[in-house]
């Protein structure tokens, strides 16, 4: 049986905290990636039990972020939303949650039976 899948909308989660991320989008995505590593083993309390497969979807200037052990990185060819929806669709039959605050993206992934959680789930303020 496959581990639950956590898909993280990097642009949305990084953009949820006004910490100067816009000056270094790639660096901000790398810091988020590094912060996600612990969830691969531990899971996300109240959201998904571990171990998890964690996928970080990056776009734009954040493309080129490398994966690290525990976090796979997918570079969206365009905007990240379509890539996230495709990953959600491919997860059919598997427990899956998308981390984003984007209402339209939440609606789209729900059409595939995928849950969602807000950015603070993985990036507490």
Coordinates of C-alpha atoms in Angstrom, one line a residue:
X1 CA 0.0 0.0 0.0
X2 CA 1.3 3.4 -0.9
X3 CA 2.1 6.0 1.8
X4 CA -0.3 9.0 2.0
X5 CA 0.7 11.8 -0.4
X6 CA 1.2 15.4 0.7
X7 CA 1.4 17.9 -2.3
X8 CA 2.6 21.4 -1.4
X9 CA 1.8 24.4 -3.5
X10 CA 5.2 26.2 -3.0
X11 CA 4.2 29.6 -4.5
X12 CA 1.1 29.8 -2.3
X13 CA 2.7 28.6 0.9
X14 CA 5.8 30.7 0.5
X15 CA 3.6 33.7 -0.4
X16 CA 1.6 33.3 2.8
X17 CA 4.2 35.0 5.0
X18 CA 5.5 38.4 4.0
X19 CA 9.1 37.7 5.0
X20 CA 10.8 39.1 1.9
X21 CA 10.5 35.9 -0.2
X22 CA 10.0 37.9 -3.3
X23 CA 13.7 39.0 -3.3
X24 CA 14.8 35.3 -3.6
X25 CA 12.0 33.1 -4.7
X26 CA 14.2 30.1 -5.3
X27 CA 15.9 30.5 -1.8
X28 CA 12.4 30.8 -0.2
X29 CA 11.3 27.6 -2.0
X30 CA 14.5 25.8 -0.8
X31 CA 13.8 26.9 2.8
X32 CA 10.3 25.5 2.5
X33 CA 11.5 22.3 1.0
X34 CA 14.0 21.9 3.9
X35 CA 11.2 22.5 6.4
X36 CA 9.0 19.8 4.8
X37 CA 11.6 17.0 5.4
X38 CA 10.3 16.2 8.9
X39 CA 6.8 15.6 7.6
X40 CA 8.0 12.7 5.4
X41 CA 8.7 10.6 8.5
X42 CA 6.4 12.2 11.1
X43 CA 3.3 13.0 9.1
X44 CA 1.3 16.2 9.6
X45 CA -0.5 16.2 12.9
X46 CA -4.3 16.2 12.4
X47 CA -3.9 16.0 8.6
X48 CA -2.0 12.9 7.5
X49 CA -0.2 10.2 9.5
X50 CA 3.4 9.4 8.5
X51 CA 5.3 8.2 6.8
X52 CA 4.3 10.4 3.8
X53 CA 5.4 10.9 0.3
X54 CA 6.0 14.7 0.1
X55 CA 5.9 16.5 -3.2
X56 CA 6.7 20.2 -3.5
X57 CA 5.5 21.8 -6.7
X58 CA 7.5 24.9 -7.8
X59 CA 7.0 27.3 -10.7
X60 CA 8.6 30.4 -12.2
X61 CA 11.8 31.6 -10.6
X62 CA 11.7 28.7 -8.1
X63 CA 12.2 26.2 -10.9
X64 CA 15.6 24.4 -10.4
X65 CA 15.1 23.7 -6.8
X66 CA 16.6 20.2 -6.2
X67 CA 14.9 17.4 -4.3
X68 CA 16.2 16.3 -1.0
X69 CA 15.7 13.0 0.9
X70 CA 12.1 12.9 1.9
X71 CA 10.9 15.7 -0.5
X72 CA 10.4 15.2 -4.2
X73 CA 10.3 18.5 -6.2
X74 CA 8.2 18.9 -9.3
X75 CA 8.9 21.9 -11.5
X76 CA 5.6 23.0 -13.2
X77 CA 6.1 23.8 -16.9
X78 CA 3.7 26.7 -16.5
X79 CA 1.6 27.7 -13.5
X80 CA 1.7 25.2 -10.7
X81 CA -2.0 24.7 -10.3
X82 CA -2.4 22.5 -13.4
X83 CA 0.5 20.4 -12.3
X84 CA -0.9 20.0 -8.8
X85 CA -4.3 19.0 -10.2
X86 CA -2.6 16.4 -12.4
X87 CA -0.7 15.0 -9.4
X88 CA -4.0 14.9 -7.4
X89 CA -5.7 13.1 -10.3
X90 CA -2.9 10.6 -10.5
X91 CA -3.2 9.9 -6.7
X92 CA -6.7 8.4 -7.2
X93 CA -7.3 5.7 -4.6
X94 CA -4.6 7.0 -2.4
X95 CA -5.0 9.2 0.6
X96 CA -3.8 12.7 -0.5
X97 CA -3.9 16.3 0.8
X98 CA -2.9 19.4 -1.1
X99 CA -1.5 22.3 1.0
X100 CA -2.7 25.6 -0.5
X101 CA -4.9 28.6 0.4
X102 CA -6.0 29.0 -3.2
X103 CA -9.8 28.4 -3.3
X104 CA -10.0 27.6 -6.9
X105 CA -7.2 25.0 -6.6
X106 CA -8.9 23.5 -3.6
X107 CA -12.1 23.1 -5.6
X108 CA -10.3 21.5 -8.5
X109 CA -8.4 18.9 -6.4
X110 CA -11.6 18.1 -4.5
X111 CA -13.1 17.0 -7.8
X112 CA -10.6 14.2 -7.7
X113 CA -11.4 13.2 -4.1
X114 CA -8.3 15.0 -2.7
X115 CA -8.4 16.9 0.6
X116 CA -6.7 20.2 1.3
X117 CA -5.1 22.1 4.2
X118 CA -3.9 25.7 4.6
X119 CA -0.3 26.9 4.5
X120 CA 0.0 27.1 8.3
X121 CA -0.2 23.3 8.3
X122 CA 3.4 23.2 7.1
X123 CA 4.6 26.7 7.7
X124 CA 3.4 27.9 11.1
X125 CA 3.6 31.7 11.5

